C-alpha cells in the first residue's frame, strides 16, 4: 500500500476542530483509493507556548524536515499570547524555513455556498491567487527608535510628524530578483496547466512603492516574455481589489507579493462563501510543503463545534494531489461540492445548523 508521512499541527482555537475532520476525510479517501497517511501530530502553537515558552521546540524544523507534507490548522490565542508571536514563530518560521515560496489560494465558489455578488454567477468565477510567501514586509526587518537614538535623528528630518514623535517604528520589505522570478514562473506555469483564460495578472503598486514594486514589475516583464502563450497584465493592487468584486470572472491566475496577497486572499475568500470555504497551500521545491487553510484560529467561535471544516478538507485535497493522489483529491472535492450544493448539512457561517463533525461525517459518508 502507498504510504505518506504527514506532520499534523492542529494548532489553537478551531485549528484542532477542523483538522480532525480533515484527517477523517483524508483517511477515508485513503481506504477507498488504496493509500495510507502515516500521521504524526505535534501539539505546537500558542497553547504550547503558554506551557513551554515556545510555540515549537528549538529543533522543530529539523523534526518536520523528513515528512512528505505538513498539514496545519491555525495558530493564535489573542489576549493570551502576544499577536506577533504565534504566526511569526510557527507559521512564518515554517514557510521561511522550508522556503515555501508559493502560497496558492484557489478561488472557485461552490454553488450553494454563500455568494455575495448578484451580477455574476458563482460558476463563472474560477481563479487562483499565487502569493509570494518568503519575502516582502514579512521578513521581520525593522526597528523602533526614541529621540535619543542616532537613527531617530536621521529619520526625523523626513517629516514633521516624525520629528515631534515620542517614538518611531519602521518595517521594511525585501524583494529579491530571484524571489520575484520563481513565484512569477510558478504562476505562469500554473496558468499554462489550467484550462481557460491563460492569463496572469500581477498585483503591483509602483506609483507609491518605487523600489520594491519597481523591481517586481521589471522581473514580471522579463518572465512574461518567456511565456508568449500566456497573456500578462499588471494592475495596481488597490484597483485589483475593486475588480475582485466588480469583475471576478476576468481573473485566471493572480501573482502578488506577500502582504498584498495576504489581504487579497481574505477578500477573495468572501467570494467563495467566507474563510470557512477557502483552501490554501504553501509549496516548497526543497523541503516539505505545507497545507493550511488561510483562516485563523477564530477565537470567536472556537470550542463550540461551529467551525466550518470545508476549508481544511479542501486544503487536505490539495495535499493529496501534491502527494500524487489526484484521483482521491478530485473525489474529495466532488463530495464537498455535492454536499454544499445539496445545502442540507452546512455550518452556521453558511446558513446551516450542522456541527463541524456533522459536516465531516457527511463528506466521509459520500466518499
Ligand atoms: P480568523 O480567520 O481566525 O477569523 C476571522 C473571522 O472569520 C471570524 O469571525 C471567524 O469566526 C471567521 N472564521 C474563520 N475561519 C472560519 C471557519 N473555518 N468557519 C467559520 N468561520 C470562520 O482571523 P482573525 O480573527 O484575524 O485571527 C484570529 C487569530 O488567528 C489571531 O491570533 C491571528 O493571528 C491568527 N491567525 C492565524 C493564521 C494561521 O495560523 N495561519 C492565519 C490568520 C490568523
Ligand atoms: Mn492572512
GROMACS .gro file of C-alpha atoms and ligand atoms in nm:
model
  412
    1UNK     CA    1   0.000   0.000   0.000
    2UNK     CA    2   0.121   0.353  -0.080
    3UNK     CA    3   0.213   0.540   0.235
    4UNK     CA    4   0.280   0.907   0.302
    5UNK     CA    5   0.420   1.058   0.617
    6UNK     CA    6   0.231   1.369   0.721
    7UNK     CA    7   0.322   1.602   1.007
    8UNK     CA    8  -0.002   1.734   1.159
    9UNK     CA    9  -0.001   2.061   1.352
   10UNK     CA   10  -0.360   2.123   1.465
   11UNK     CA   11  -0.270   2.447   1.648
   12UNK     CA   12  -0.514   2.656   1.851
   13UNK     CA   13  -0.881   2.755   1.860
   14UNK     CA   14  -1.072   2.598   1.573
   15UNK     CA   15  -0.748   2.455   1.428
   16UNK     CA   16  -0.781   2.116   1.604
   17UNK     CA   17  -1.157   2.107   1.533
   18UNK     CA   18  -1.122   2.145   1.155
   19UNK     CA   19  -0.804   1.935   1.128
   20UNK     CA   20  -0.981   1.642   1.297
   21UNK     CA   21  -1.247   1.644   1.024
   22UNK     CA   22  -0.988   1.691   0.753
   23UNK     CA   23  -0.800   1.384   0.873
   24UNK     CA   24  -1.118   1.175   0.891
   25UNK     CA   25  -1.196   1.261   0.531
   26UNK     CA   26  -0.838   1.201   0.411
   27UNK     CA   27  -0.812   0.865   0.580
   28UNK     CA   28  -1.148   0.758   0.437
   29UNK     CA   29  -1.023   0.865   0.093
   30UNK     CA   30  -0.711   0.657   0.154
   31UNK     CA   31  -0.917   0.347   0.231
   32UNK     CA   32  -1.109   0.390  -0.090
   33UNK     CA   33  -0.808   0.468  -0.311
   34UNK     CA   34  -0.554   0.232  -0.156
   35UNK     CA   35  -0.312   0.456   0.029
   36UNK     CA   36  -0.241   0.535   0.391
   37UNK     CA   37  -0.139   0.859   0.560
   38UNK     CA   38   0.102   0.792   0.843
   39UNK     CA   39   0.031   1.098   1.054
   40UNK     CA   40   0.233   1.224   1.346
   41UNK     CA   41   0.069   1.502   1.547
   42UNK     CA   42   0.263   1.791   1.702
   43UNK     CA   43   0.085   1.991   1.972
   44UNK     CA   44   0.257   2.317   1.878
   45UNK     CA   45   0.110   2.665   1.877
   46UNK     CA   46   0.008   2.927   2.130
   47UNK     CA   47  -0.129   2.675   2.380
   48UNK     CA   48   0.213   2.507   2.369
   49UNK     CA   49   0.371   2.849   2.418
   50UNK     CA   50   0.173   2.904   2.738
   51UNK     CA   51   0.309   2.576   2.873
   52UNK     CA   52   0.667   2.587   2.745
   53UNK     CA   53   0.750   2.947   2.648
   54UNK     CA   54   0.793   2.845   2.282
   55UNK     CA   55   0.546   2.780   2.002
   56UNK     CA   56   0.755   2.486   1.885
   57UNK     CA   57   1.069   2.318   2.012
   58UNK     CA   58   1.405   2.461   1.904
   59UNK     CA   59   1.457   2.162   1.671
   60UNK     CA   60   1.102   2.180   1.533
   61UNK     CA   61   1.206   2.243   1.175
   62UNK     CA   62   1.452   1.952   1.182
   63UNK     CA   63   1.170   1.731   1.307
   64UNK     CA   64   0.943   1.838   1.023
   65UNK     CA   65   1.208   1.815   0.750
   66UNK     CA   66   1.170   1.441   0.688
   67UNK     CA   67   0.792   1.444   0.630
   68UNK     CA   68   0.625   1.424   0.290
   69UNK     CA   69   0.390   1.711   0.381
   70UNK     CA   70   0.275   1.928   0.671
   71UNK     CA   71  -0.095   1.974   0.750
   72UNK     CA   72  -0.163   2.274   0.973
   73UNK     CA   73  -0.486   2.406   1.126
   74UNK     CA   74  -0.435   2.757   1.263
   75UNK     CA   75  -0.247   2.923   1.546
   76UNK     CA   76  -0.331   3.217   1.768
   77UNK     CA   77  -0.470   3.283   2.114
   78UNK     CA   78  -0.520   3.661   2.103
   79UNK     CA   79  -0.543   3.807   2.453
   80UNK     CA   80  -0.334   3.524   2.598
   81UNK     CA   81  -0.030   3.526   2.372
   82UNK     CA   82   0.102   3.843   2.200
   83UNK     CA   83  -0.020   3.857   1.841
   84UNK     CA   84   0.326   3.894   1.692
   85UNK     CA   85   0.445   3.561   1.836
   86UNK     CA   86   0.225   3.274   1.718
   87UNK     CA   87   0.207   3.325   1.344
   88UNK     CA   88   0.563   3.457   1.318
   89UNK     CA   89   0.737   3.186   1.520
   90UNK     CA   90   0.539   2.893   1.387
   91UNK     CA   91   0.362   2.954   1.055
   92UNK     CA   92   0.611   3.203   0.911
   93UNK     CA   93   0.904   3.011   1.058
   94UNK     CA   94   0.791   2.700   0.870
   95UNK     CA   95   0.720   2.887   0.544
   96UNK     CA   96   1.056   3.064   0.558
   97UNK     CA   97   1.246   2.766   0.699
   98UNK     CA   98   1.145   2.534   0.416
   99UNK     CA   99   1.144   2.809   0.154
  100UNK     CA  100   0.773   2.758   0.084
  101UNK     CA  101   0.765   3.045  -0.160
  102UNK     CA  102   0.438   2.982  -0.342
  103UNK     CA  103   0.126   3.025  -0.133
  104UNK     CA  104  -0.154   2.905  -0.359
  105UNK     CA  105  -0.512   3.001  -0.279
  106UNK     CA  106  -0.781   2.886  -0.526
  107UNK     CA  107  -1.094   3.099  -0.563
  108UNK     CA  108  -1.363   2.870  -0.702
  109UNK     CA  109  -1.701   2.938  -0.545
  110UNK     CA  110  -1.914   2.629  -0.487
  111UNK     CA  111  -2.276   2.670  -0.591
  112UNK     CA  112  -2.475   2.655  -0.266
  113UNK     CA  113  -2.217   2.838  -0.058
  114UNK     CA  114  -2.293   3.198   0.038
  115UNK     CA  115  -2.212   3.415  -0.266
  116UNK     CA  116  -2.209   3.791  -0.212
  117UNK     CA  117  -2.244   3.911  -0.572
  118UNK     CA  118  -2.557   3.939  -0.783
  119UNK     CA  119  -2.405   4.049  -1.115
  120UNK     CA  120  -2.210   3.725  -1.176
  121UNK     CA  121  -2.290   3.362  -1.112
  122UNK     CA  122  -2.063   3.162  -0.881
  123UNK     CA  123  -1.979   2.912  -1.157
  124UNK     CA  124  -1.834   3.194  -1.371
  125UNK     CA  125  -1.564   3.267  -1.112
  126UNK     CA  126  -1.256   3.044  -1.110
  127UNK     CA  127  -0.916   3.191  -1.038
  128UNK     CA  128  -0.610   3.126  -0.825
  129UNK     CA  129  -0.401   3.370  -0.625
  130UNK     CA  130  -0.031   3.284  -0.604
  131UNK     CA  131   0.112   3.478  -0.314
  132UNK     CA  132   0.488   3.507  -0.264
  133UNK     CA  133   0.541   3.383   0.090
  134UNK     CA  134   0.904   3.430   0.189
  135UNK     CA  135   0.979   3.800   0.128
  136UNK     CA  136   0.821   4.145   0.131
  137UNK     CA  137   0.722   4.310   0.459
  138UNK     CA  138   0.702   3.973   0.631
  139UNK     CA  139   1.080   3.926   0.660
  140UNK     CA  140   1.074   4.078   1.007
  141UNK     CA  141   1.311   4.363   0.936
  142UNK     CA  142   1.259   4.688   1.119
  143UNK     CA  143   1.313   4.873   1.441
  144UNK     CA  144   1.175   5.118   1.694
  145UNK     CA  145   1.357   5.433   1.788
  146UNK     CA  146   1.327   5.703   2.050
  147UNK     CA  147   1.451   6.062   2.021
  148UNK     CA  148   1.787   5.987   2.189
  149UNK     CA  149   1.877   5.718   1.935
  150UNK     CA  150   2.102   5.829   1.647
  151UNK     CA  151   1.872   5.651   1.395
  152UNK     CA  152   1.585   5.866   1.516
  153UNK     CA  153   1.766   6.183   1.412
  154UNK     CA  154   1.826   6.050   1.061
  155UNK     CA  155   1.462   5.964   1.004
  156UNK     CA  156   1.316   6.264   1.190
  157UNK     CA  157   1.434   6.504   0.921
  158UNK     CA  158   1.195   6.344   0.667
  159UNK     CA  159   0.856   6.455   0.805
  160UNK     CA  160   0.737   6.698   1.072
  161UNK     CA  161   0.530   6.425   1.242
  162UNK     CA  162   0.841   6.210   1.272
  163UNK     CA  163   1.036   6.487   1.446
  164UNK     CA  164   0.768   6.552   1.708
  165UNK     CA  165   0.701   6.186   1.786
  166UNK     CA  166   0.771   6.006   2.111
  167UNK     CA  167   0.878   5.704   1.911
  168UNK     CA  168   0.929   5.587   1.553
  169UNK     CA  169   0.886   5.240   1.410
  170UNK     CA  170   0.979   5.122   1.067
  171UNK     CA  171   0.910   4.793   0.895
  172UNK     CA  172   1.097   4.714   0.578
  173UNK     CA  173   1.010   4.487   0.287
  174UNK     CA  174   1.271   4.296   0.091
  175UNK     CA  175   1.211   4.187  -0.267
  176UNK     CA  176   1.476   3.982  -0.441
  177UNK     CA  177   1.507   3.933  -0.814
  178UNK     CA  178   1.529   3.555  -0.772
  179UNK     CA  179   1.240   3.555  -0.524
  180UNK     CA  180   1.015   3.750  -0.761
  181UNK     CA  181   1.118   3.538  -1.058
  182UNK     CA  182   1.049   3.198  -0.907
  183UNK     CA  183   0.700   3.283  -0.784
  184UNK     CA  184   0.614   3.450  -1.114
  185UNK     CA  185   0.736   3.148  -1.311
  186UNK     CA  186   0.527   2.932  -1.078
  187UNK     CA  187   0.223   3.148  -1.162
  188UNK     CA  188   0.283   3.131  -1.539
  189UNK     CA  189   0.341   2.754  -1.526
  190UNK     CA  190   0.014   2.722  -1.337
  191UNK     CA  191  -0.169   2.935  -1.596
  192UNK     CA  192  -0.031   2.711  -1.870
  193UNK     CA  193  -0.169   2.398  -1.698
  194UNK     CA  194  -0.509   2.544  -1.624
  195UNK     CA  195  -0.792   2.519  -1.874
  196UNK     CA  196  -0.938   2.856  -1.955
  197UNK     CA  197  -0.824   3.210  -1.997
  198UNK     CA  198  -0.444   3.161  -1.970
  199UNK     CA  199  -0.382   3.500  -1.818
  200UNK     CA  200  -0.155   3.609  -1.532
  201UNK     CA  201  -0.229   3.936  -1.356
  202UNK     CA  202   0.041   4.086  -1.138
  203UNK     CA  203  -0.060   4.295  -0.836
  204UNK     CA  204   0.167   4.596  -0.804
  205UNK     CA  205   0.185   4.948  -0.664
  206UNK     CA  206   0.487   5.110  -0.822
  207UNK     CA  207   0.328   5.453  -0.816
  208UNK     CA  208   0.383   5.457  -0.439
  209UNK     CA  209   0.640   5.182  -0.375
  210UNK     CA  210   0.905   5.277  -0.628
  211UNK     CA  211   1.179   5.043  -0.511
  212UNK     CA  212   1.033   4.704  -0.428
  213UNK     CA  213   0.741   4.708  -0.669
  214UNK     CA  214   0.961   4.855  -0.942
  215UNK     CA  215   1.187   4.551  -0.922
  216UNK     CA  216   0.877   4.331  -0.906
  217UNK     CA  217   0.745   4.491  -1.228
  218UNK     CA  218   1.076   4.458  -1.411
  219UNK     CA  219   1.104   4.089  -1.328
  220UNK     CA  220   0.740   4.036  -1.422
  221UNK     CA  221   0.802   4.183  -1.767
  222UNK     CA  222   1.100   3.950  -1.816
  223UNK     CA  223   0.913   3.642  -1.701
  224UNK     CA  224   0.606   3.731  -1.909
  225UNK     CA  225   0.830   3.743  -2.217
  226UNK     CA  226   0.926   3.379  -2.151
  227UNK     CA  227   0.558   3.279  -2.179
  228UNK     CA  228   0.429   3.425  -2.507
  229UNK     CA  229   0.131   3.187  -2.496
  230UNK     CA  230   0.005   3.339  -2.168
  231UNK     CA  231  -0.149   3.683  -2.154
  232UNK     CA  232   0.023   3.902  -1.895
  233UNK     CA  233  -0.109   4.218  -1.736
  234UNK     CA  234  -0.039   4.426  -1.430
  235UNK     CA  235  -0.284   4.607  -1.209
  236UNK     CA  236  -0.236   4.833  -0.913
  237UNK     CA  237  -0.334   4.631  -0.610
  238UNK     CA  238  -0.598   4.878  -0.495
  239UNK     CA  239  -0.772   4.870  -0.833
  240UNK     CA  240  -0.733   4.493  -0.839
  241UNK     CA  241  -0.910   4.468  -0.504
  242UNK     CA  242  -1.205   4.654  -0.654
  243UNK     CA  243  -1.207   4.429  -0.961
  244UNK     CA  244  -1.212   4.115  -0.743
  245UNK     CA  245  -1.564   4.237  -0.661
  246UNK     CA  246  -1.674   4.404  -0.986
  247UNK     CA  247  -1.527   4.157  -1.241
  248UNK     CA  248  -1.407   3.845  -1.061
  249UNK     CA  249  -1.477   3.633  -1.370
  250UNK     CA  250  -1.193   3.812  -1.556
  251UNK     CA  251  -0.918   3.665  -1.338
  252UNK     CA  252  -0.732   3.342  -1.410
  253UNK     CA  253  -0.402   3.347  -1.217
  254UNK     CA  254  -0.303   3.638  -0.994
  255UNK     CA  255   0.052   3.676  -0.863
  256UNK     CA  256   0.115   3.904  -0.568
  257UNK     CA  257   0.379   3.988  -0.312
  258UNK     CA  258   0.333   3.864   0.041
  259UNK     CA  259   0.137   4.149   0.202
  260UNK     CA  260  -0.083   4.222  -0.098
  261UNK     CA  261  -0.151   3.851  -0.143
  262UNK     CA  262  -0.245   3.812   0.222
  263UNK     CA  263  -0.505   4.087   0.202
  264UNK     CA  264  -0.633   3.998  -0.147
  265UNK     CA  265  -0.692   3.637  -0.043
  266UNK     CA  266  -0.908   3.722   0.256
  267UNK     CA  267  -1.105   3.941   0.015
  268UNK     CA  268  -1.128   3.655  -0.234
  269UNK     CA  269  -1.235   3.422   0.048
  270UNK     CA  270  -1.555   3.628   0.061
  271UNK     CA  271  -1.622   3.520  -0.300
  272UNK     CA  272  -1.618   3.151  -0.203
  273UNK     CA  273  -1.850   3.195   0.094
  274UNK     CA  274  -1.609   3.309   0.362
  275UNK     CA  275  -1.293   3.184   0.527
  276UNK     CA  276  -1.466   2.858   0.614
  277UNK     CA  277  -1.462   2.761   0.244
  278UNK     CA  278  -1.119   2.886   0.129
  279UNK     CA  279  -0.832   2.635   0.099
  280UNK     CA  280  -0.461   2.707   0.071
  281UNK     CA  281  -0.119   2.550   0.028
  282UNK     CA  282   0.244   2.663   0.058
  283UNK     CA  283   0.472   2.493  -0.190
  284UNK     CA  284   0.844   2.438  -0.150
  285UNK     CA  285   1.086   2.290  -0.402
  286UNK     CA  286   1.348   2.192  -0.145
  287UNK     CA  287   1.161   2.081   0.166
  288UNK     CA  288   0.816   1.967   0.271
  289UNK     CA  289   0.524   2.177   0.150
  290UNK     CA  290   0.263   2.290   0.400
  291UNK     CA  291  -0.112   2.267   0.357
  292UNK     CA  292  -0.306   2.515   0.570
  293UNK     CA  293  -0.639   2.689   0.526
  294UNK     CA  294  -0.594   3.069   0.512
  295UNK     CA  295  -0.825   3.121   0.810
  296UNK     CA  296  -0.701   3.178   1.165
  297UNK     CA  297  -0.794   3.022   1.497
  298UNK     CA  298  -1.132   3.204   1.505
  299UNK     CA  299  -1.147   3.257   1.883
  300UNK     CA  300  -1.498   3.399   1.849
  301UNK     CA  301  -1.638   3.056   1.760
  302UNK     CA  302  -1.374   2.816   1.896
  303UNK     CA  303  -1.479   2.525   2.117
  304UNK     CA  304  -1.843   2.534   2.009
  305UNK     CA  305  -1.844   2.288   1.721
  306UNK     CA  306  -1.942   2.568   1.484
  307UNK     CA  307  -1.631   2.595   1.267
  308UNK     CA  308  -1.672   2.514   0.901
  309UNK     CA  309  -1.429   2.230   0.820
  310UNK     CA  310  -1.467   2.267   0.441
  311UNK     CA  311  -1.161   2.494   0.408
  312UNK     CA  312  -0.946   2.242   0.594
  313UNK     CA  313  -1.093   1.949   0.398
  314UNK     CA  314  -1.033   2.116   0.060
  315UNK     CA  315  -0.685   2.202   0.183
  316UNK     CA  316  -0.640   1.831   0.256
  317UNK     CA  317  -0.744   1.755  -0.102
  318UNK     CA  318  -0.469   1.990  -0.224
  319UNK     CA  319  -0.227   1.789  -0.010
  320UNK     CA  320  -0.347   1.460  -0.164
  321UNK     CA  321  -0.291   1.599  -0.514
  322UNK     CA  322   0.059   1.708  -0.413
  323UNK     CA  323   0.131   1.360  -0.278
  324UNK     CA  324   0.034   1.212  -0.614
  325UNK     CA  325  -0.320   1.105  -0.522
  326UNK     CA  326  -0.501   1.320  -0.775
  327UNK     CA  327  -0.794   1.080  -0.810
  328UNK     CA  328  -0.862   1.083  -0.439
  329UNK     CA  329  -0.826   1.463  -0.432
  330UNK     CA  330  -1.084   1.507  -0.708
  331UNK     CA  331  -1.323   1.269  -0.533
  332UNK     CA  332  -1.297   1.461  -0.204
  333UNK     CA  333  -1.355   1.790  -0.390
  334UNK     CA  334  -1.660   1.646  -0.565
  335UNK     CA  335  -1.802   1.515  -0.236
  336UNK     CA  336  -1.762   1.861  -0.083
  337UNK     CA  337  -1.922   2.028  -0.387
  338UNK     CA  338  -2.217   1.788  -0.375
  339UNK     CA  339  -2.270   1.846  -0.004
  340UNK     CA  340  -2.261   2.223  -0.042
  341UNK     CA  341  -2.493   2.212  -0.344
  342UNK     CA  342  -2.739   1.997  -0.154
  343UNK     CA  343  -2.734   2.255   0.126
  344UNK     CA  344  -2.866   2.026   0.399
  345UNK     CA  345  -2.552   1.981   0.613
  346UNK     CA  346  -2.383   2.319   0.649
  347UNK     CA  347  -2.231   2.506   0.943
  348UNK     CA  348  -2.378   2.837   1.069
  349UNK     CA  349  -2.139   3.057   0.865
  350UNK     CA  350  -2.307   2.907   0.557
  351UNK     CA  351  -2.658   2.948   0.693
  352UNK     CA  352  -2.692   2.595   0.830
  353UNK     CA  353  -2.719   2.438   1.172
  354UNK     CA  354  -2.480   2.143   1.138
  355UNK     CA  355  -2.174   2.098   1.359
  356UNK     CA  356  -1.816   2.073   1.241
  357UNK     CA  357  -1.824   1.696   1.298
  358UNK     CA  358  -2.155   1.651   1.115
  359UNK     CA  359  -2.013   1.815   0.804
  360UNK     CA  360  -1.702   1.593   0.824
  361UNK     CA  361  -1.915   1.282   0.869
  362UNK     CA  362  -2.140   1.372   0.574
  363UNK     CA  363  -1.839   1.408   0.347
  364UNK     CA  364  -1.691   1.079   0.469
  365UNK     CA  365  -2.024   0.910   0.402
  366UNK     CA  366  -2.030   1.045   0.046
  367UNK     CA  367  -1.684   0.914  -0.048
  368LIG     P1  368  -0.978   3.438   1.166
  368LIG     O1  369  -0.960   3.382   1.031
  368LIG     O2  370  -0.946   3.350   1.280
  368LIG     O3  371  -1.130   3.485   1.184
  368LIG     C1  372  -1.192   3.587   1.103
  368LIG     C2  373  -1.345   3.563   1.100
  368LIG     O4  374  -1.375   3.450   1.017
  368LIG     C3  375  -1.402   3.530   1.238
  368LIG     O5  376  -1.529   3.590   1.251
  368LIG     C4  377  -1.414   3.379   1.236
  368LIG     O6  378  -1.517   3.328   1.319
  368LIG     C5  379  -1.443   3.350   1.090
  368LIG     N1  380  -1.391   3.219   1.050
  368LIG     C6  381  -1.260   3.187   1.026
  368LIG     N2  382  -1.247   3.058   0.995
  368LIG     C7  383  -1.372   3.005   1.000
  368LIG     C8  384  -1.424   2.873   0.978
  368LIG     N3  385  -1.345   2.769   0.944
  368LIG     N4  386  -1.558   2.855   0.993
  368LIG     C9  387  -1.638   2.957   1.025
  368LIG     N5  388  -1.595   3.083   1.047
  368LIG    C10  389  -1.463   3.108   1.034
  368LIG     O7  390  -0.891   3.572   1.172
  368LIG     P2  391  -0.856   3.671   1.294
  368LIG     O8  392  -0.975   3.687   1.382
  368LIG     O9  393  -0.794   3.786   1.230
  368LIG    O10  394  -0.744   3.594   1.377
  368LIG    C11  395  -0.768   3.510   1.490
  368LIG    C12  396  -0.635   3.450   1.535
  368LIG    O11  397  -0.582   3.365   1.433
  368LIG    C13  398  -0.526   3.555   1.561
  368LIG    O12  399  -0.449   3.513   1.669
  368LIG    C14  400  -0.446   3.555   1.432
  368LIG    O13  401  -0.313   3.598   1.449
  368LIG    C15  402  -0.450   3.407   1.398
  368LIG     N6  403  -0.429   3.376   1.255
  368LIG    C16  404  -0.357   3.266   1.228
  368LIG    C17  405  -0.340   3.226   1.097
  368LIG    C18  406  -0.263   3.100   1.071
  368LIG    O14  407  -0.243   3.020   1.161
  368LIG     N7  408  -0.217   3.074   0.950
  368LIG    C19  409  -0.397   3.297   0.992
  368LIG    C20  410  -0.474   3.411   1.024
  368LIG    C21  411  -0.490   3.449   1.156
  369LIG    MN1  412  -0.391   3.602   0.631
   0.00000   0.00000   0.00000
